[in-house]
Amino acid sequence: MALQISEEGLRAMKRKDYHAAIRFFTEALAVEDDRASLLLHRGIAHAKLHDYDRAITDLCASVDRCPLLTRAWLFMAKVHLKQERYPDACRAAAEALRMDTASPLPYALIALARFHQGEYLGSARKATRALRYCAENTALSPSSAALASSALTLRALSHAALGCHAAAVSDLARAVDECGNAPLAHCVLAEIRAARGVDLAAALDDITALLRCRGASKRALYARALVRYCAGDSRGTIADCRAGLRA
């Protein structure tokens, strides 16, 4: 009975009908309340609806019943990041890491939490570990490739915060080359080049190509405005700033 109801919940999750999924998982838990997987899935559904407190409650209950449920620890870390509870995010990701030391995702989550806490050196080191394990997977899935790009961008931001601008530019250029669909990397690379006053023409071409491909975004428009300002293009700077305000 509980299995059939939970399967309905999983089908609702695939349809992105998270309210229905929560109802099905709640019904299944009324029949069989000790199944960690039901609590995990209901917690994920709550998180998808941005109900983070209920998500944490369910995810904690799931690992109480099954401490080895790596996926629950990972989602818990992600929810804590959404709530800006960075020490809690580090602890949850570390629990996932204890069970799978060769997975890049826990390292990337810890790197992100440490970055937000101002621990830039620790963030860069964890991002490097995430990249190492991404590289060991010779057949990267789209999600793994996106994770590698995010880890590169995060390491670059950490390097930039530490004043290592050359290392930051190298990482960002690599992220752009290896994953063209990396808008944050494009923007930050342009901003660093503008701040250093180097490769302004390349930065302008790169960010303009991003705007043509992805459409207007505040970050990209302001990045181009900064590049144009550093290049002495006052008219273009004002135009991009105005477009950024409208975006």
GROMACS .gro file of C-alpha atoms in nm:
model
  247
    1MET     CA    1   0.000   0.000   0.000
    2ALA     CA    2   0.269   0.249   0.108
    3LEU     CA    3   0.482   0.152  -0.193
    4GLN     CA    4   0.201   0.225  -0.439
    5ILE     CA    5   0.130   0.563  -0.281
    6SER     CA    6   0.499   0.654  -0.277
    7GLU     CA    7   0.524   0.569  -0.648
    8GLU     CA    8   0.241   0.814  -0.712
    9GLY     CA    9   0.443   1.071  -0.520
   10LEU     CA   10   0.751   1.006  -0.734
   11ARG     CA   11   0.543   1.046  -1.050
   12ALA     CA   12   0.415   1.377  -0.915
   13MET     CA   13   0.775   1.484  -0.851
   14LYS     CA   14   0.863   1.410  -1.215
   15ARG     CA   15   0.569   1.629  -1.323
   16LYS     CA   16   0.698   1.899  -1.084
   17ASP     CA   17   0.364   1.886  -0.902
   18TYR     CA   18   0.526   1.918  -0.562
   19HIS     CA   19   0.206   1.989  -0.367
   20ALA     CA   20   0.059   1.660  -0.489
   21ALA     CA   21   0.388   1.482  -0.417
   22ILE     CA   22   0.381   1.602  -0.057
   23ARG     CA   23   0.025   1.474  -0.016
   24PHE     CA   24   0.118   1.130  -0.151
   25PHE     CA   25   0.432   1.099   0.063
   26THR     CA   26   0.236   1.209   0.370
   27GLU     CA   27  -0.027   0.942   0.300
   28ALA     CA   28   0.244   0.680   0.259
   29LEU     CA   29   0.409   0.785   0.586
   30ALA     CA   30   0.075   0.742   0.764
   31VAL     CA   31   0.091   0.375   0.663
   32GLU     CA   32   0.466   0.322   0.709
   33ASP     CA   33   0.620   0.601   0.915
   34ASP     CA   34   0.974   0.463   0.948
   35ARG     CA   35   1.076   0.479   0.581
   36ALA     CA   36   1.364   0.722   0.545
   37SER     CA   37   1.320   0.746   0.168
   38LEU     CA   38   0.965   0.883   0.205
   39LEU     CA   39   1.089   1.155   0.438
   40LEU     CA   40   1.374   1.230   0.198
   41HIS     CA   41   1.143   1.274  -0.100
   42ARG     CA   42   0.893   1.481   0.096
   43GLY     CA   43   1.179   1.698   0.220
   44ILE     CA   44   1.296   1.752  -0.137
   45ALA     CA   45   0.941   1.844  -0.243
   46HIS     CA   46   0.922   2.099   0.040
   47ALA     CA   47   1.257   2.243  -0.070
   48LYS     CA   48   1.133   2.276  -0.430
   49LEU     CA   49   0.847   2.486  -0.293
   50HIS     CA   50   1.096   2.697  -0.092
   51ASP     CA   51   0.948   2.571   0.235
   52TYR     CA   52   1.293   2.526   0.382
   53ASP     CA   53   1.202   2.477   0.747
   54ARG     CA   54   0.975   2.181   0.667
   55ALA     CA   55   1.238   2.050   0.425
   56ILE     CA   56   1.503   2.050   0.699
   57THR     CA   57   1.263   1.881   0.943
   58ASP     CA   58   1.198   1.595   0.699
   59LEU     CA   59   1.561   1.562   0.591
   60CYS     CA   60   1.679   1.547   0.953
   61ALA     CA   61   1.414   1.283   1.027
   62SER     CA   62   1.531   1.079   0.727
   63VAL     CA   63   1.896   1.071   0.841
   64ASP     CA   64   1.782   0.991   1.197
   65ARG     CA   65   1.628   0.674   1.054
   66CYS     CA   66   1.908   0.608   0.806
   67PRO     CA   67   2.233   0.797   0.879
   68LEU     CA   68   2.394   0.657   0.564
   69LEU     CA   69   2.144   0.829   0.333
   70THR     CA   70   2.396   1.040   0.143
   71ARG     CA   71   2.138   1.213  -0.074
   72ALA     CA   72   1.956   1.345   0.233
   73TRP     CA   73   2.278   1.498   0.371
   74LEU     CA   74   2.349   1.662   0.033
   75PHE     CA   75   2.001   1.812   0.005
   76MET     CA   76   2.025   1.926   0.364
   77ALA     CA   77   2.348   2.110   0.279
   78LYS     CA   78   2.180   2.274  -0.022
   79VAL     CA   79   1.883   2.388   0.188
   80HIS     CA   80   2.111   2.529   0.457
   81LEU     CA   81   2.292   2.724   0.184
   82LYS     CA   82   1.958   2.866   0.070
   83GLN     CA   83   1.891   2.972   0.428
   84GLU     CA   84   2.243   3.121   0.457
   85ARG     CA   85   2.322   2.881   0.742
   86TYR     CA   86   2.675   2.821   0.621
   87PRO     CA   87   2.824   2.630   0.920
   88ASP     CA   88   2.525   2.391   0.909
   89ALA     CA   89   2.574   2.349   0.534
   90CYS     CA   90   2.940   2.258   0.592
   91ARG     CA   91   2.847   2.001   0.855
   92ALA     CA   92   2.580   1.836   0.637
   93ALA     CA   93   2.811   1.821   0.333
   94ALA     CA   94   3.089   1.679   0.552
   95GLU     CA   95   2.855   1.395   0.659
   96ALA     CA   96   2.790   1.317   0.292
   97LEU     CA   97   3.165   1.327   0.229
   98ARG     CA   98   3.227   1.068   0.500
   99MET     CA   99   3.022   0.820   0.298
  100ASP     CA  100   3.159   0.907  -0.045
  101THR     CA  101   3.503   1.068  -0.042
  102ALA     CA  102   3.535   1.057  -0.423
  103SER     CA  103   3.221   1.256  -0.501
  104PRO     CA  104   3.283   1.616  -0.618
  105LEU     CA  105   2.949   1.758  -0.498
  106PRO     CA  106   3.016   1.761  -0.120
  107TYR     CA  107   3.349   1.936  -0.181
  108ALA     CA  108   3.176   2.196  -0.400
  109LEU     CA  109   2.906   2.259  -0.138
  110ILE     CA  110   3.165   2.304   0.138
  111ALA     CA  111   3.364   2.535  -0.089
  112LEU     CA  112   3.055   2.752  -0.147
  113ALA     CA  113   2.970   2.765   0.224
  114ARG     CA  114   3.328   2.859   0.315
  115PHE     CA  115   3.335   3.128   0.047
  116HIS     CA  116   3.025   3.290   0.196
  117GLN     CA  117   3.190   3.278   0.539
  118GLY     CA  118   3.495   3.462   0.405
  119GLU     CA  119   3.718   3.154   0.427
  120TYR     CA  120   3.859   3.208   0.079
  121LEU     CA  121   4.167   2.987   0.108
  122GLY     CA  122   3.962   2.695   0.242
  123SER     CA  123   3.703   2.756  -0.031
  124ALA     CA  124   3.970   2.746  -0.303
  125ARG     CA  125   4.112   2.422  -0.164
  126LYS     CA  126   3.774   2.247  -0.152
  127ALA     CA  127   3.689   2.372  -0.502
  128THR     CA  128   4.019   2.223  -0.620
  129ARG     CA  129   3.921   1.887  -0.469
  130ALA     CA  130   3.583   1.905  -0.644
  131LEU     CA  131   3.760   1.972  -0.975
  132ARG     CA  132   3.996   1.682  -0.917
  133TYR     CA  133   3.712   1.433  -0.877
  134CYS     CA  134   3.521   1.584  -1.170
  135ALA     CA  135   3.833   1.532  -1.384
  136GLU     CA  136   3.860   1.168  -1.277
  137ASN     CA  137   3.519   1.106  -1.432
  138THR     CA  138   3.624   1.070  -1.795
  139ALA     CA  139   3.265   1.072  -1.926
  140LEU     CA  140   3.117   1.384  -1.768
  141SER     CA  141   2.739   1.411  -1.773
  142PRO     CA  142   2.589   1.757  -1.837
  143SER     CA  143   2.530   1.799  -1.463
  144SER     CA  144   2.891   1.702  -1.383
  145ALA     CA  145   3.022   1.942  -1.648
  146ALA     CA  146   2.810   2.219  -1.496
  147LEU     CA  147   2.946   2.132  -1.151
  148ALA     CA  148   3.303   2.153  -1.283
  149SER     CA  149   3.230   2.495  -1.434
  150SER     CA  150   3.077   2.615  -1.106
  151ALA     CA  151   3.377   2.487  -0.908
  152LEU     CA  152   3.615   2.668  -1.145
  153THR     CA  153   3.417   2.991  -1.111
  154LEU     CA  154   3.405   2.957  -0.733
  155ARG     CA  155   3.779   2.893  -0.712
  156ALA     CA  156   3.836   3.198  -0.932
  157LEU     CA  157   3.623   3.415  -0.702
  158SER     CA  158   3.820   3.286  -0.403
  159HIS     CA  159   4.148   3.362  -0.581
  160ALA     CA  160   4.022   3.711  -0.667
  161ALA     CA  161   3.922   3.772  -0.303
  162LEU     CA  162   4.275   3.665  -0.200
  163GLY     CA  163   4.427   3.908  -0.453
  164CYS     CA  164   4.550   3.632  -0.685
  165HIS     CA  165   4.408   3.793  -0.998
  166ALA     CA  166   4.620   3.601  -1.249
  167ALA     CA  167   4.498   3.269  -1.105
  168ALA     CA  168   4.141   3.399  -1.106
  169VAL     CA  169   4.161   3.502  -1.472
  170SER     CA  170   4.312   3.164  -1.563
  171ASP     CA  171   4.028   2.974  -1.393
  172LEU     CA  172   3.758   3.193  -1.544
  173ALA     CA  173   3.904   3.167  -1.895
  174ARG     CA  174   3.912   2.789  -1.852
  175ALA     CA  175   3.549   2.785  -1.734
  176VAL     CA  176   3.445   2.989  -2.038
  177ASP     CA  177   3.645   2.767  -2.277
  178GLU     CA  178   3.527   2.436  -2.130
  179CYS     CA  179   3.166   2.536  -2.068
  180GLY     CA  180   3.048   2.816  -2.295
  181ASN     CA  181   2.718   2.826  -2.105
  182ALA     CA  182   2.882   2.983  -1.798
  183PRO     CA  183   2.739   3.336  -1.772
  184LEU     CA  184   2.879   3.410  -1.426
  185ALA     CA  185   3.230   3.315  -1.540
  186HIS     CA  186   3.196   3.544  -1.844
  187CYS     CA  187   3.082   3.835  -1.625
  188VAL     CA  188   3.344   3.798  -1.354
  189LEU     CA  189   3.622   3.751  -1.611
  190ALA     CA  190   3.519   4.075  -1.781
  191GLU     CA  191   3.502   4.257  -1.445
  192ILE     CA  192   3.849   4.141  -1.338
  193ARG     CA  193   3.999   4.237  -1.673
  194ALA     CA  194   3.836   4.578  -1.643
  195ALA     CA  195   3.965   4.626  -1.289
  196ARG     CA  196   4.317   4.535  -1.401
  197GLY     CA  197   4.291   4.741  -1.719
  198VAL     CA  198   4.404   4.452  -1.940
  199ASP     CA  199   4.247   4.279  -2.243
  200LEU     CA  200   3.962   4.530  -2.249
  201ALA     CA  201   3.881   4.464  -2.615
  202ALA     CA  202   3.863   4.087  -2.551
  203ALA     CA  203   3.650   4.146  -2.241
  204LEU     CA  204   3.410   4.367  -2.438
  205ASP     CA  205   3.379   4.113  -2.720
  206ASP     CA  206   3.322   3.829  -2.474
  207ILE     CA  207   3.051   4.000  -2.270
  208THR     CA  208   2.878   4.133  -2.584
  209ALA     CA  209   2.867   3.780  -2.728
  210LEU     CA  210   2.717   3.659  -2.399
  211LEU     CA  211   2.446   3.926  -2.415
  212ARG     CA  212   2.360   3.829  -2.773
  213CYS     CA  213   2.342   3.462  -2.683
  214ARG     CA  214   2.171   3.475  -2.342
  215GLY     CA  215   1.978   3.801  -2.354
  216ALA     CA  216   2.007   4.100  -2.124
  217SER     CA  217   2.081   4.044  -1.758
  218LYS     CA  218   2.171   4.304  -1.496
  219ARG     CA  219   2.504   4.138  -1.413
  220ALA     CA  220   2.615   4.114  -1.776
  221LEU     CA  221   2.505   4.468  -1.862
  222TYR     CA  222   2.682   4.616  -1.560
  223ALA     CA  223   2.992   4.410  -1.639
  224ARG     CA  224   2.997   4.554  -1.990
  225ALA     CA  225   2.935   4.902  -1.851
  226LEU     CA  226   3.243   4.860  -1.629
  227VAL     CA  227   3.455   4.745  -1.924
  228ARG     CA  228   3.334   5.037  -2.137
  229TYR     CA  229   3.401   5.283  -1.855
  230CYS     CA  230   3.759   5.154  -1.820
  231ALA     CA  231   3.798   5.182  -2.198
  232GLY     CA  232   3.683   5.545  -2.189
  233ASP     CA  233   3.351   5.485  -2.365
  234SER     CA  234   3.125   5.717  -2.162
  235ARG     CA  235   2.827   5.692  -2.397
  236GLY     CA  236   2.835   5.312  -2.399
  237THR     CA  237   2.875   5.305  -2.021
  238ILE     CA  238   2.564   5.518  -1.970
  239ALA     CA  239   2.364   5.311  -2.221
  240ASP     CA  240   2.452   4.984  -2.047
  241CYS     CA  241   2.376   5.129  -1.702
  242ARG     CA  242   2.035   5.244  -1.820
  243ALA     CA  243   1.967   4.904  -1.979
  244GLY     CA  244   2.074   4.737  -1.654
  245LEU     CA  245   1.824   4.943  -1.458
  246ARG     CA  246   1.548   4.830  -1.696
  247ALA     CA  247   1.650   4.461  -1.698
   0.00000   0.00000   0.00000
